[in-house]
C-alpha cells in the first residue's frame, strides 16, 4: 500500500515538472513572437507570456522539490 502511495506521489511530482516545462517554453514563445497581439481575448501575448514563464518556473521548481522530498523520505 505504501509503495502505491509513493508511485502516485512520484507521478504527481513528475507531472508538475513536465507541465512547468511546457508552460515555461510556451511563455518564452509568447514573449518572443506574440508581442503586441491579442491572445484569445486574454490580453497582450507578451504579458501572458510573462505569466506563463513565471508560473512554469514555479511549477518546475515545485516538482523538483517534491521529487527530492519523496525520494529522501523513502516514499517512492
CSV table of C-alpha atoms in Angstrom, one decimal:
chain,number,residue,atom,x,y,z
A,1,UNK,CA,0.0,0.0,0.0
A,2,UNK,CA,2.8,2.4,0.8
A,3,UNK,CA,4.5,1.7,-2.5
A,4,UNK,CA,1.4,2.6,-4.4
A,5,UNK,CA,1.2,5.9,-2.5
A,6,UNK,CA,4.8,6.6,-3.3
A,7,UNK,CA,4.3,5.9,-7.0
A,8,UNK,CA,1.3,8.2,-7.1
A,9,UNK,CA,3.2,11.0,-5.4
A,10,UNK,CA,6.1,10.5,-7.9
A,11,UNK,CA,3.7,10.7,-10.8
A,12,UNK,CA,2.2,13.9,-9.4
A,13,UNK,CA,5.7,15.4,-8.9
A,14,UNK,CA,6.8,14.4,-12.4
A,15,UNK,CA,3.5,15.8,-13.9
A,16,UNK,CA,4.2,19.2,-12.2
A,17,UNK,CA,7.7,19.2,-13.6
A,18,UNK,CA,6.5,18.5,-17.1
A,19,UNK,CA,3.6,21.0,-17.1
A,20,UNK,CA,6.0,23.6,-15.7
A,21,UNK,CA,8.5,23.0,-18.5
A,22,UNK,CA,5.7,23.3,-21.2
A,23,UNK,CA,4.5,26.5,-19.6
A,24,UNK,CA,8.0,27.9,-19.4
A,25,UNK,CA,8.8,27.3,-23.0
A,26,UNK,CA,5.3,28.4,-24.1
A,27,UNK,CA,5.8,31.6,-22.2
A,28,UNK,CA,9.2,32.2,-23.9
A,29,UNK,CA,7.5,31.7,-27.3
A,30,UNK,CA,4.7,34.2,-26.4
A,31,UNK,CA,7.3,36.7,-25.2
A,32,UNK,CA,9.3,36.4,-28.3
A,33,UNK,CA,6.8,36.1,-31.1
A,34,UNK,CA,3.4,37.4,-29.9
A,35,UNK,CA,4.3,40.8,-28.6
A,36,UNK,CA,1.6,43.4,-29.4
A,37,UNK,CA,-1.0,40.9,-30.5
A,38,UNK,CA,-4.2,39.8,-28.6
A,39,UNK,CA,-4.1,36.3,-27.4
A,40,UNK,CA,-7.7,34.8,-27.4
A,41,UNK,CA,-9.1,37.9,-25.7
A,42,UNK,CA,-6.9,37.4,-22.6
A,43,UNK,CA,-4.6,40.3,-23.3
A,44,UNK,CA,-1.3,41.0,-24.9
A,45,UNK,CA,0.7,38.0,-25.9
A,46,UNK,CA,3.9,39.3,-24.1
A,47,UNK,CA,2.1,39.8,-20.8
A,48,UNK,CA,0.5,36.4,-20.9
A,49,UNK,CA,4.0,35.0,-21.8
A,50,UNK,CA,5.5,36.5,-18.7
A,51,UNK,CA,2.7,35.0,-16.6
A,52,UNK,CA,3.3,31.5,-18.2
A,53,UNK,CA,7.0,31.9,-17.7
A,54,UNK,CA,6.8,32.7,-14.0
A,55,UNK,CA,4.1,30.0,-13.3
A,56,UNK,CA,6.0,27.5,-15.3
A,57,UNK,CA,9.3,28.1,-13.5
A,58,UNK,CA,7.5,27.9,-10.2
A,59,UNK,CA,5.8,24.6,-11.1
A,60,UNK,CA,9.1,23.1,-12.3
A,61,UNK,CA,10.8,24.1,-9.1
A,62,UNK,CA,7.9,22.7,-7.0
A,63,UNK,CA,8.1,19.4,-9.0
A,64,UNK,CA,11.8,19.0,-8.4
A,65,UNK,CA,11.5,19.8,-4.7
A,66,UNK,CA,8.7,17.3,-4.3
A,67,UNK,CA,10.7,14.6,-6.1
A,68,UNK,CA,13.6,15.2,-3.8
A,69,UNK,CA,11.4,15.2,-0.7
A,70,UNK,CA,9.7,12.0,-1.7
A,71,UNK,CA,13.0,10.3,-2.5
A,72,UNK,CA,14.7,11.4,0.7
A,73,UNK,CA,11.8,10.4,2.9
A,74,UNK,CA,11.5,6.9,1.3
A,75,UNK,CA,8.1,7.5,-0.1
A,76,UNK,CA,9.0,6.4,-3.6
